[in-house]
Coordinates of C-alpha atoms in Angstrom, one line a residue:
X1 CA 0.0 0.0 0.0
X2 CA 2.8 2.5 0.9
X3 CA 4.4 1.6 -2.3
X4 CA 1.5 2.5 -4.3
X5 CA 1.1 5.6 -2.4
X6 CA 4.3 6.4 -2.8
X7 CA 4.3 5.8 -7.2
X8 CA 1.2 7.5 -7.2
X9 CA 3.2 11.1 -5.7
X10 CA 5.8 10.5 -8.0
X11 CA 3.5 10.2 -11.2
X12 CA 2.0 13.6 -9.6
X13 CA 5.3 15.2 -9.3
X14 CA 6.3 14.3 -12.7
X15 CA 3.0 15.7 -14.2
X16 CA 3.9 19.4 -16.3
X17 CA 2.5 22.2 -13.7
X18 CA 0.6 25.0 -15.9
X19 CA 2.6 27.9 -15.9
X20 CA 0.5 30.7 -14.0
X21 CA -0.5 33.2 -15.9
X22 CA 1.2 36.5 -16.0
X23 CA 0.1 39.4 -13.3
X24 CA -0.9 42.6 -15.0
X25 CA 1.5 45.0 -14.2
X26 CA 0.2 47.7 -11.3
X27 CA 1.2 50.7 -13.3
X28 CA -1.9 49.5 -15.9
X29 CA -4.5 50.2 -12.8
X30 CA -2.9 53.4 -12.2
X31 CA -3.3 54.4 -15.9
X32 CA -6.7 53.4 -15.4
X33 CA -7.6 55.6 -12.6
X34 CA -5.7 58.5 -14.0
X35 CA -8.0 57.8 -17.6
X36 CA -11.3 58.0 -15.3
X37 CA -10.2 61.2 -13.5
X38 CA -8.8 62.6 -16.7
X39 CA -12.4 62.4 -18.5
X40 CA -14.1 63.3 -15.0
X41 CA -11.9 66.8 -14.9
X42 CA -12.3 67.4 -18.6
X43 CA -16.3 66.4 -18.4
X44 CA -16.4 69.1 -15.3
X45 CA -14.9 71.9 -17.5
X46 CA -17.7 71.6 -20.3
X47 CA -20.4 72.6 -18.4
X48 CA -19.3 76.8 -17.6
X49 CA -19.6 77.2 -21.7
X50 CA -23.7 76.0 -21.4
X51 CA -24.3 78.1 -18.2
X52 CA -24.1 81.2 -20.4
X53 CA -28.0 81.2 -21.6
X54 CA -29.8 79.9 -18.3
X55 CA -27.8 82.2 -16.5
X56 CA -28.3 85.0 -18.8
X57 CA -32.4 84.1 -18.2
X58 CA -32.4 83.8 -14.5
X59 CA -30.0 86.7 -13.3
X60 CA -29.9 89.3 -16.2
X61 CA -25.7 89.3 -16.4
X62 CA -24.4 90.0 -19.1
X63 CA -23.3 87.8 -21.4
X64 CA -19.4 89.5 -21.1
X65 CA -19.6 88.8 -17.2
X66 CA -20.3 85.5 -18.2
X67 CA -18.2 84.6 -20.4
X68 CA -15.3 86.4 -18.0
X69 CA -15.9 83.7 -16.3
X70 CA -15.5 80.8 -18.6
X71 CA -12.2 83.0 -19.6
X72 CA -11.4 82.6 -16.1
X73 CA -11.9 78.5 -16.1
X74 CA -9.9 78.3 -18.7
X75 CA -6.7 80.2 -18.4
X76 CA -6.2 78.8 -15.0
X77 CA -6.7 75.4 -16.7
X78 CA -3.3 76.0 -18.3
X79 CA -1.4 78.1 -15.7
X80 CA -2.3 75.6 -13.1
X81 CA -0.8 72.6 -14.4
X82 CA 3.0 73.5 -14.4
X83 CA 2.3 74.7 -9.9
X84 CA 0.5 71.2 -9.7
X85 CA 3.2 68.9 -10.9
X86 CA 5.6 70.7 -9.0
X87 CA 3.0 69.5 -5.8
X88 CA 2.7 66.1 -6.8
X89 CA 6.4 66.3 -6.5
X90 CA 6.3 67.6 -2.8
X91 CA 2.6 66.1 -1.2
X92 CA 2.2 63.3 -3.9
X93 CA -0.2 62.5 -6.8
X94 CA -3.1 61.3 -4.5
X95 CA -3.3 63.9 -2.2
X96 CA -3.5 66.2 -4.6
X97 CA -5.7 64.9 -7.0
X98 CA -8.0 64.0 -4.4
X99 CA -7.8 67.7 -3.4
X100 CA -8.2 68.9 -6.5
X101 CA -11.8 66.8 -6.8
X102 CA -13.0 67.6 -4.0
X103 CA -12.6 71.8 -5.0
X104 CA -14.3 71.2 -8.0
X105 CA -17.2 69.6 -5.7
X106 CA -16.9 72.8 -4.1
X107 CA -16.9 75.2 -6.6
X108 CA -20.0 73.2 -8.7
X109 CA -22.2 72.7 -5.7
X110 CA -22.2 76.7 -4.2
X111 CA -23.0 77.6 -7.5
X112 CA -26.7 76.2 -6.8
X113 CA -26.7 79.3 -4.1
X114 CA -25.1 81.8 -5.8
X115 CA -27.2 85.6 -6.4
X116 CA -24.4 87.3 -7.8
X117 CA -22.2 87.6 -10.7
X118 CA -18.9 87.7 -8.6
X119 CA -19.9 84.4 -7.2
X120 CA -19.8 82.8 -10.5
X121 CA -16.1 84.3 -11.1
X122 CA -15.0 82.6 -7.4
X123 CA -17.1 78.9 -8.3
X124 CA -16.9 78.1 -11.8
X125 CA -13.8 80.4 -12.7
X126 CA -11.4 80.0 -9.8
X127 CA -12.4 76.8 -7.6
X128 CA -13.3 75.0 -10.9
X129 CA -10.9 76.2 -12.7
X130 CA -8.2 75.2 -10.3
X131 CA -9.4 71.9 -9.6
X132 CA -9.9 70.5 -13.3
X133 CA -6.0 72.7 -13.6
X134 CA -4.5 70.3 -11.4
X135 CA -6.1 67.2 -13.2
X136 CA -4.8 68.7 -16.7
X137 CA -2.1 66.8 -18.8
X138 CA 0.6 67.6 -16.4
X139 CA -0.8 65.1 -14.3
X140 CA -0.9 63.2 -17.1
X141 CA 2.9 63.2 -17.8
X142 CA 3.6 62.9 -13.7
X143 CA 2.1 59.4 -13.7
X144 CA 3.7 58.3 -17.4
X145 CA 7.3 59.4 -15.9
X146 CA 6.9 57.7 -12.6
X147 CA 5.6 54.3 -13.7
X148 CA 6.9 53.8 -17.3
X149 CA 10.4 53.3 -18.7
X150 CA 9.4 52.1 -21.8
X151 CA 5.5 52.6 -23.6
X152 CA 5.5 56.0 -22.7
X153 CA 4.1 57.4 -25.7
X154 CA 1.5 54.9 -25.9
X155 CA 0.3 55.6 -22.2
X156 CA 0.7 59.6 -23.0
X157 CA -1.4 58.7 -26.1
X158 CA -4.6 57.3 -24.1
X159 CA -4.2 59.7 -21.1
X160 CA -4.5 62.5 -23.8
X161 CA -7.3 61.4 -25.5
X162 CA -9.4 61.0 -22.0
X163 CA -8.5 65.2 -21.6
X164 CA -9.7 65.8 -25.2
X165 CA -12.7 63.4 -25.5
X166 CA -13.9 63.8 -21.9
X167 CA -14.9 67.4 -22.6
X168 CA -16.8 67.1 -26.2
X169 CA -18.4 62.8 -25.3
X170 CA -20.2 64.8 -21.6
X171 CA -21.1 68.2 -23.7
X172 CA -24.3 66.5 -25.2
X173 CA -25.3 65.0 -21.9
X174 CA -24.6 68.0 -20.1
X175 CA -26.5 70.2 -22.7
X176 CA -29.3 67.5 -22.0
X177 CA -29.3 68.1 -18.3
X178 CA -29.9 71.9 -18.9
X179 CA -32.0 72.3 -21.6
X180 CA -34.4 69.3 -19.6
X181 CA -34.0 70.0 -15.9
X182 CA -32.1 73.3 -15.4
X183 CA -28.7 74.5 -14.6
X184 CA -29.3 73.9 -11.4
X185 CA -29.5 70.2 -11.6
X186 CA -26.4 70.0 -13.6
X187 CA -24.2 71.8 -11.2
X188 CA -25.0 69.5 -8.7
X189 CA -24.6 66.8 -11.0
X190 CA -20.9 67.7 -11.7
X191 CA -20.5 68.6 -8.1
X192 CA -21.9 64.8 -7.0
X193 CA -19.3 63.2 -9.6
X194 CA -16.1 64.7 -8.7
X195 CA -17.1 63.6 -5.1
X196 CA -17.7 60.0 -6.4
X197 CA -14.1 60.0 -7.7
X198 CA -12.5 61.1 -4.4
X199 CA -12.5 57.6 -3.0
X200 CA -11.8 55.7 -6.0
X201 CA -8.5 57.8 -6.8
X202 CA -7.6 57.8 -2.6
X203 CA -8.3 54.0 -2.8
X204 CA -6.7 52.8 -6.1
X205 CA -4.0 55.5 -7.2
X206 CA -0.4 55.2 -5.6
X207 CA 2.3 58.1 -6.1
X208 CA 5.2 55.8 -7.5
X209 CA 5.6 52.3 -7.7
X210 CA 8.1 51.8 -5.1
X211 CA 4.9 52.5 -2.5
X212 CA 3.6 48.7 -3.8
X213 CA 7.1 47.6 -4.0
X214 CA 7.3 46.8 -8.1
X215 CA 9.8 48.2 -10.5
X216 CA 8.4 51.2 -13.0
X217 CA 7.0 49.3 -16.2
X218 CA 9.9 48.3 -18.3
X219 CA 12.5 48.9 -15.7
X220 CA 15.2 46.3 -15.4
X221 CA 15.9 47.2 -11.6
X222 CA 13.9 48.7 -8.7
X223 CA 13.9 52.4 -8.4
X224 CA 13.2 54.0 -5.1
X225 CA 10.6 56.5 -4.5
X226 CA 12.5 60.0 -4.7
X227 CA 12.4 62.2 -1.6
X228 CA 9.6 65.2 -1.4
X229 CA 10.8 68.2 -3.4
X230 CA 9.9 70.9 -1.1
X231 CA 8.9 75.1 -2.2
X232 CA 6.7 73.5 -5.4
X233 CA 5.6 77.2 -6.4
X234 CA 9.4 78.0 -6.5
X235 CA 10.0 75.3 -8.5
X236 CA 7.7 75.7 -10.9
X237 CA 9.1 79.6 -11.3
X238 CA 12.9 78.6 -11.3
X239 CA 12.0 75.6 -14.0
X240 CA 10.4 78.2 -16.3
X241 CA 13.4 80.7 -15.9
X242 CA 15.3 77.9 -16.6
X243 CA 13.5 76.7 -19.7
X244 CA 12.9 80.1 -21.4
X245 CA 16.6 80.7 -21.9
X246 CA 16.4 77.5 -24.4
X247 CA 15.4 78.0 -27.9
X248 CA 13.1 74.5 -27.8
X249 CA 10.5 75.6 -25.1
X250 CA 9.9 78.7 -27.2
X251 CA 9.5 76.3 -30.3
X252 CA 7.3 74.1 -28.2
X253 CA 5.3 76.2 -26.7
X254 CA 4.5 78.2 -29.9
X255 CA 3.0 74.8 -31.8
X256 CA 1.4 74.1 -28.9
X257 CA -0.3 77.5 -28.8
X258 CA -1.3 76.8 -32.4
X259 CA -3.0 73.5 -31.1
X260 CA -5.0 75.3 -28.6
X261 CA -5.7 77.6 -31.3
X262 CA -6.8 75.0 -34.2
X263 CA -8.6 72.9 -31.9
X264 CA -10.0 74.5 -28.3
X265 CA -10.7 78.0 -29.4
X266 CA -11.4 77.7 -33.0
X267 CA -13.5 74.4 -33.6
X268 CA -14.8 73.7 -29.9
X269 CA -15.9 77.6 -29.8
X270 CA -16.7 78.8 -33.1
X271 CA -17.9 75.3 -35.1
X272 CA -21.5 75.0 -34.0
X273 CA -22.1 79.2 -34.9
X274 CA -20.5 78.5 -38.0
X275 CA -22.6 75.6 -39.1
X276 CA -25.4 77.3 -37.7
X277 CA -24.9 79.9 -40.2
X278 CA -24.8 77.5 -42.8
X279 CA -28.6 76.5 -41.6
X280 CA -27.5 73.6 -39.6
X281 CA -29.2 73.0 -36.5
X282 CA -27.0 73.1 -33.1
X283 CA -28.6 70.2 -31.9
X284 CA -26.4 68.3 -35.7
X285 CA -23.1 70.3 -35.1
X286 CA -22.9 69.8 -30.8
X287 CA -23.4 65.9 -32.4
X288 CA -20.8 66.5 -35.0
X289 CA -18.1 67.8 -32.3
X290 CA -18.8 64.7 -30.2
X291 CA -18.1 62.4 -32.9
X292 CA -15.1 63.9 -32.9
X293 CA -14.3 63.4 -29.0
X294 CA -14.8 59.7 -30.8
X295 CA -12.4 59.2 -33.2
X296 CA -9.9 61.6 -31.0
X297 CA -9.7 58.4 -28.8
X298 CA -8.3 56.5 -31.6
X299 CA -5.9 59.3 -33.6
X300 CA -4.4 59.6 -30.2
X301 CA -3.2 56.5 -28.9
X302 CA -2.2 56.2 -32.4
X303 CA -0.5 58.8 -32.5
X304 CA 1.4 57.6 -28.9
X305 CA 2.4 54.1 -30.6
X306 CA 3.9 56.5 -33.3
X307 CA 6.2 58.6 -31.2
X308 CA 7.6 55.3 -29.6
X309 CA 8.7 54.5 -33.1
X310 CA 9.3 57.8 -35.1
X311 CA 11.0 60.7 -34.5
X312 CA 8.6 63.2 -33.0
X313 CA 9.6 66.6 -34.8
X314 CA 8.5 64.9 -38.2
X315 CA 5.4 63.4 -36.4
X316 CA 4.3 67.0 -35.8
X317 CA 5.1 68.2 -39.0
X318 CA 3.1 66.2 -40.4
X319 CA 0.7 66.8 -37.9
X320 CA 0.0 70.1 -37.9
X321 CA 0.1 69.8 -42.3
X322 CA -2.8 67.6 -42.5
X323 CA -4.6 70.0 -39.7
X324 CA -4.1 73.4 -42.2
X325 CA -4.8 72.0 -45.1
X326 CA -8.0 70.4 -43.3
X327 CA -8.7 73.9 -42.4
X328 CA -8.6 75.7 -46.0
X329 CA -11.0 72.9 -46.9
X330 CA -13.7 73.5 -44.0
X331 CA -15.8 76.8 -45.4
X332 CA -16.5 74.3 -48.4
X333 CA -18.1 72.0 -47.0
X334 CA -20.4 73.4 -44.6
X335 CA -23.7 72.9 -45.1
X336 CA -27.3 72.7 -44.0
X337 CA -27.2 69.4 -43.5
X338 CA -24.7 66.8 -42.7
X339 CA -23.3 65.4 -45.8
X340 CA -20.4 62.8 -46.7
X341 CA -17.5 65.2 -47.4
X342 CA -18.6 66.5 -43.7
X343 CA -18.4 63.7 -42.2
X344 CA -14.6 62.8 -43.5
X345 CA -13.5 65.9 -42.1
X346 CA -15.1 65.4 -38.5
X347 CA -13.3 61.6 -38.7
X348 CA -10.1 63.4 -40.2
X349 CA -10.0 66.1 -37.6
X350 CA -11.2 63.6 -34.5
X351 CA -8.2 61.6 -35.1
X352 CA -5.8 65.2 -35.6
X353 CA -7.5 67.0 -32.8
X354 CA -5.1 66.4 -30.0
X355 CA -2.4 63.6 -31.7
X356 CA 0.1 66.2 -31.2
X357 CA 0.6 65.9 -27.5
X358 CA 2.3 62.6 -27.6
X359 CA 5.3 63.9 -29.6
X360 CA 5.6 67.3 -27.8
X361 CA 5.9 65.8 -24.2
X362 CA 8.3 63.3 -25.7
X363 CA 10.2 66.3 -26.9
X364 CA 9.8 68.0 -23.3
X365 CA 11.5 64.3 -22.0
X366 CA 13.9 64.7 -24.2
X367 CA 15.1 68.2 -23.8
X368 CA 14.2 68.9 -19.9
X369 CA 14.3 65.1 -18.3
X370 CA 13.3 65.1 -14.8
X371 CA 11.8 68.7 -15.0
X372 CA 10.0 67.8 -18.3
X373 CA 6.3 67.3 -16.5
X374 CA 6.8 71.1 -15.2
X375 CA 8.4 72.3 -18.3
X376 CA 5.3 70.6 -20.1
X377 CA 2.7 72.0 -17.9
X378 CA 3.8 75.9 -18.7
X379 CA 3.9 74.5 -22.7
X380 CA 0.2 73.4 -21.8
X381 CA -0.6 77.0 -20.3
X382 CA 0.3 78.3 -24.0
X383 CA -1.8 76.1 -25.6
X384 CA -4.9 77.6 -23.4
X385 CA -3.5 80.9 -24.2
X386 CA -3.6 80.4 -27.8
X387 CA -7.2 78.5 -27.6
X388 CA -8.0 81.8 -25.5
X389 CA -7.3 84.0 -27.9
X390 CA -8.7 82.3 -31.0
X391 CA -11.7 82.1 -29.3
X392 CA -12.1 85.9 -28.6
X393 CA -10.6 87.0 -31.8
X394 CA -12.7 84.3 -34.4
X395 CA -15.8 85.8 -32.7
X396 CA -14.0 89.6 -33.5
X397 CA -14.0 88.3 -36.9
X398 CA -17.2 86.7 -37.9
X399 CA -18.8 90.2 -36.5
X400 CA -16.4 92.5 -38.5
X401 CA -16.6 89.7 -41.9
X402 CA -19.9 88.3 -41.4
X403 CA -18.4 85.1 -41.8
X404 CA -16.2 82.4 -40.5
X405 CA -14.2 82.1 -43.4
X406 CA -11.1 84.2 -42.6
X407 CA -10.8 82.5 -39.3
X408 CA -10.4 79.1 -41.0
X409 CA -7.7 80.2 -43.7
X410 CA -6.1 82.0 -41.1
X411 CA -6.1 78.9 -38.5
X412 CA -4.9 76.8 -42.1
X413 CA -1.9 79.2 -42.5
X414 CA -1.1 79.0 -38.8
X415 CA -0.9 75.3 -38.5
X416 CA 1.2 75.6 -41.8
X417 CA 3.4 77.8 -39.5
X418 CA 3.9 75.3 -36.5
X419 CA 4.9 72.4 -39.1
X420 CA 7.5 74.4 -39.9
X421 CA 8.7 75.6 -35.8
X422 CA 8.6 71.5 -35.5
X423 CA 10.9 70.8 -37.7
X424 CA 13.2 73.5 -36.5
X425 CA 13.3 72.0 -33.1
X426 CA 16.8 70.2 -32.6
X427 CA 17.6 66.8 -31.5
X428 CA 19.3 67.0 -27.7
X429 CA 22.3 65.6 -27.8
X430 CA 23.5 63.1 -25.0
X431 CA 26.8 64.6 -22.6
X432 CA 29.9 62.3 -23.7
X433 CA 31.6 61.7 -20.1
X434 CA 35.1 62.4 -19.4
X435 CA 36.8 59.9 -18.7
X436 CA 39.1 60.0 -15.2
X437 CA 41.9 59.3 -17.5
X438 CA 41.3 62.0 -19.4
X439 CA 41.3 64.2 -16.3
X440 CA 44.4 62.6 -14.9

């Protein structure tokens, strides 16, 4: 009997074990959570531009106090982000993403008790702004630098298009919520949702991966977590000084400013008046731009495979070429009603709209290194300023032309422009060591 027991454990011994299969990787649930928060900030910062109307209706303010305070939103969108990568630096990614959450909760939800026009400036310019500003692409780059050594471009690729699609996929559902229910009720719906987040990102987010003890994707030996970097508003200042005396970050941040230009201020603002003047309903061209929050998903996780594999000054190039000519095309085609050569455009431009970002924060890596995620963050502020001043000046235009027209050949010549600042943009060049020899 003990002979037989004992044959039967060695048959069992010798049987082939199933390999187990392989653990996802922790940095993939981080990328996660940061893709949720990303649409949840971008999704928050959509609803100031349908507030104008109701708002006009219920208080009498003018539509310039208003629209001060969508301004407002966005500029400290951009200026934020460089001041909060600089904190996630000193407190951590969690804390202050959690923060960040729970002041747009703030800022969303006293708006439902608000009586006067300077109230609207403090909650939906400054507290929202702020918050959705410290959720913006810097954060973004924070969490592709800390837990990727390799796929970068790919990760930057999908957290991008969560910043761009968020926004324009929530507009319809947000424009739902108001025209059906009131402002009222969608304040307190964005106000509920960036509350729901806080635990999920306190929960599931960690700051580095050395906090869950794994190495950064990629990475061929453990890196520790880096000490706190203390006086972040400093930093942020003396990383700017720092960057402007280079001839890149002027070359960045001009394309960039051209993005926010081409894409934010000109077709976000100015594309539903345009077709509208055209005699297409709103209701069609708010549809049209969330198709392209659609295929914006795709172009720009494409576009992040790309920049692992090509040189990213020719992929913005190109880029920003196919974007102008686009452009030029654009007053031909609209239209009354929504018609094929439409339609290519909206899928041609969905998949352009924000591909660029990929490239330009590998460019930022590969120029700035460890301060790049600052350094990016102030190349993000000029892309609001540009989308800023687009969006004030195409509306200058169509009242002094009575048309969009000039606005798109101007945006076309622009992007033709930034093609060219890309390719000026020069390749960093690794420092040879001396070697002690040498020095001996």
């Amino acid at each position: 009997m003990t002979q037989t027991t004992d044959a039967t454990t060695a048959a069992a011994d010798s049987r082939p074990t199933r390999p187990s299969a392989p653990r996802i990787h922790r940095a993939w649930f981080v990328v996660a959570v940061t893709f949720v928060t990303i649409i949840g900030a971008a999704a928050f910062r959509s609803l100031p531009g349908l507030l104008i109307d109701p708002l006009n209706e219920t208080f009498h303010w003018s539509r310039g106090t208003i629209g001060l305070a969508v301004s407002i939103n966005l500029a400290l969108y951009g200026l934020t982000a460089p001041f909060a990568a600089a904190l996630m630096d000193r407190f951590g990614i969690r804390r202050v993403v959690a923060v960040a959450l729970t002041v747009i909760a703030l800022g969303s939800g006293l708006t439902v008790w608000m009586t006067a026009a300077w109230q609207l400036l403090l909650c939906w310019g400054l507290l929202v702004g702020l918050g959705s500003g410290s959720m913006a692409l810097a954060f973004a780059a924070t969490v592709t630098n800390r837990w990727f050594t390799v796929r970068k471009g790919l990760v930057t690729g999908i957290l991008t298009a969560a910043s761009a699609s968020g926004q324009l996929i929530f507009l319809p559902l947000l424009a739902w919520i108001v025209t059906e229910h009131g402002w009222r009720p969608a304040a307190v719906t964005v106000s509920l949702a960036a509350l729901a987040v806080v635990p999920f990102v306190w929960l599931l987010l960690r700051d580095h991966p050395a906090d869950v003890g794994q190495k950064p994707y990629g990475a061929t030996e453990f890196v520790p977590k880096p000490e706190p970097v203390p006086g972040a508003a400093r930093r942020a200042v003396t990383v700017l000084l720092s960057a402007v005396r280079t001839g890149p970050f002027w070359l960045l941040a001009g394309t960039f400013a051209i993005c926010g230009a081409s894409t934010n201020g000109l077709i976000q603002t100015h594309f539903v008046p345009a077709a509208h003047d055209h005699g297409m309903p709103p209701t069609a061209a708010a549809s049209l731009l969330a198709v392209i929050g659609v295929f914006d998903v795709v172009g720009t996780i494409a576009s992040g495979w790309f920049t692992d594999r090509f040189e990213p000054r020719r992929l913005l190039a190109v880029y920003y070429a196919l974007r102008g000519i686009s452009l030029l095309f654009l007053p031909m085609l609209l239209a009354a009603t929504v018609h094929p050569p439409m339609i290519f455009f909206i899928v041609f431009y969905g998949l352009d709209w924000v591909a660029t970002v990929p490239p330009t924060l590998a460019l930022c890596r590969e120029q700035y290194g460890d301060d790049s995620a600052i350094v990016f963050g102030w190349v993000l502020a000029s892309h609001q300023i540009g989308a800023a001043l687009v969006a004030f000046l195409g509306g200058v235009a169509r009242d002094a032309f009575g048309s969009y027209n000039v606005v798109w050949y101007a945006s076309g010549a622009l992007c033709a422009v930034a093609a060219l600042m890309a390719l000026v943009i020069r390749r960093r060049r690794p420092v040879m060591a001396v070697p002690a020899a040498a020095i001996a």
